[in-house]
Amino acid sequence: MRSVLITGANGGGGRALSERLAARGFAVHACGRGAELDMDVTEPSGVERVAEQVAADVGGDGLHAVINR
């Protein structure tokens, strides 16, 4: 399964993009303030935490795309 990480997915275009990619069969890792993966991209510790969590989720398959909104 193809995996994608989307930042800023807590609303608007990011949320819509997450939903659309999920409907097309992507494993979507949505992050942002209040999103599935709660993260503020200005906080390095939060970015590291999310990166570790996503790496554990995708395993050896890795991410196929990162969409940084």
Coordinates of C-alpha atoms in Angstrom, one line a residue:
M1 CA 0.0 0.0 0.0
R2 CA 1.3 3.5 -0.8
S3 CA 1.8 5.8 2.1
V4 CA 1.7 9.6 2.3
L5 CA 2.3 12.1 5.1
I6 CA 0.3 15.3 4.9
T7 CA 1.0 18.2 7.1
G8 CA -1.6 20.8 7.7
A9 CA -4.3 18.2 7.3
N10 CA -6.5 19.5 10.1
G11 CA -8.8 21.4 7.9
G12 CA -9.6 22.9 4.5
G13 CA -7.5 21.7 1.6
G14 CA -5.3 19.5 3.7
R15 CA -8.3 17.6 5.1
A16 CA -9.9 17.3 1.6
L17 CA -6.6 16.0 0.1
S18 CA -6.3 13.5 2.9
E19 CA -9.8 12.2 2.3
R20 CA -9.4 12.0 -1.4
L21 CA -6.1 10.1 -1.2
A22 CA -7.5 7.7 1.4
A23 CA -10.4 7.1 -1.0
R24 CA -7.9 6.2 -3.7
G25 CA -6.3 3.6 -1.5
F26 CA -3.4 5.5 0.1
A27 CA -2.4 5.0 3.7
V28 CA -2.7 8.6 4.8
H29 CA -0.8 9.9 7.8
A30 CA -2.5 13.2 8.4
C31 CA -0.9 15.6 10.8
G32 CA -1.5 19.1 12.1
R33 CA -2.9 20.8 15.1
G34 CA -5.8 18.7 16.2
A35 CA -5.4 16.2 13.4
E36 CA -4.9 12.4 13.6
L37 CA -1.2 13.0 14.3
D38 CA -1.2 16.2 16.5
M39 CA 1.9 18.2 15.4
D40 CA 3.0 21.8 15.3
V41 CA 5.7 22.0 12.5
T42 CA 7.4 24.8 14.4
E43 CA 8.2 22.5 17.4
P44 CA 11.1 20.2 16.6
S45 CA 10.2 17.7 19.3
G46 CA 6.7 17.3 17.8
V47 CA 8.2 16.7 14.4
E48 CA 10.5 14.1 15.7
R49 CA 7.7 12.3 17.6
V50 CA 5.5 12.2 14.5
A51 CA 8.4 11.1 12.3
E52 CA 9.1 8.2 14.6
Q53 CA 5.5 7.2 14.8
V54 CA 5.0 7.3 11.0
A55 CA 8.3 5.3 10.5
A56 CA 7.0 2.6 12.9
D57 CA 3.6 2.5 11.0
V58 CA 5.0 2.2 7.5
G59 CA 7.9 -0.1 8.4
G60 CA 10.2 -1.2 5.6
D61 CA 7.8 0.1 2.9
G62 CA 8.7 3.7 3.7
L63 CA 6.7 6.8 2.6
H64 CA 5.8 7.3 -1.0
A65 CA 5.1 11.0 -0.6
V66 CA 5.2 13.9 1.8
I67 CA 2.9 16.8 1.2
N68 CA 4.0 19.7 3.4
R69 CA 1.2 22.3 3.5

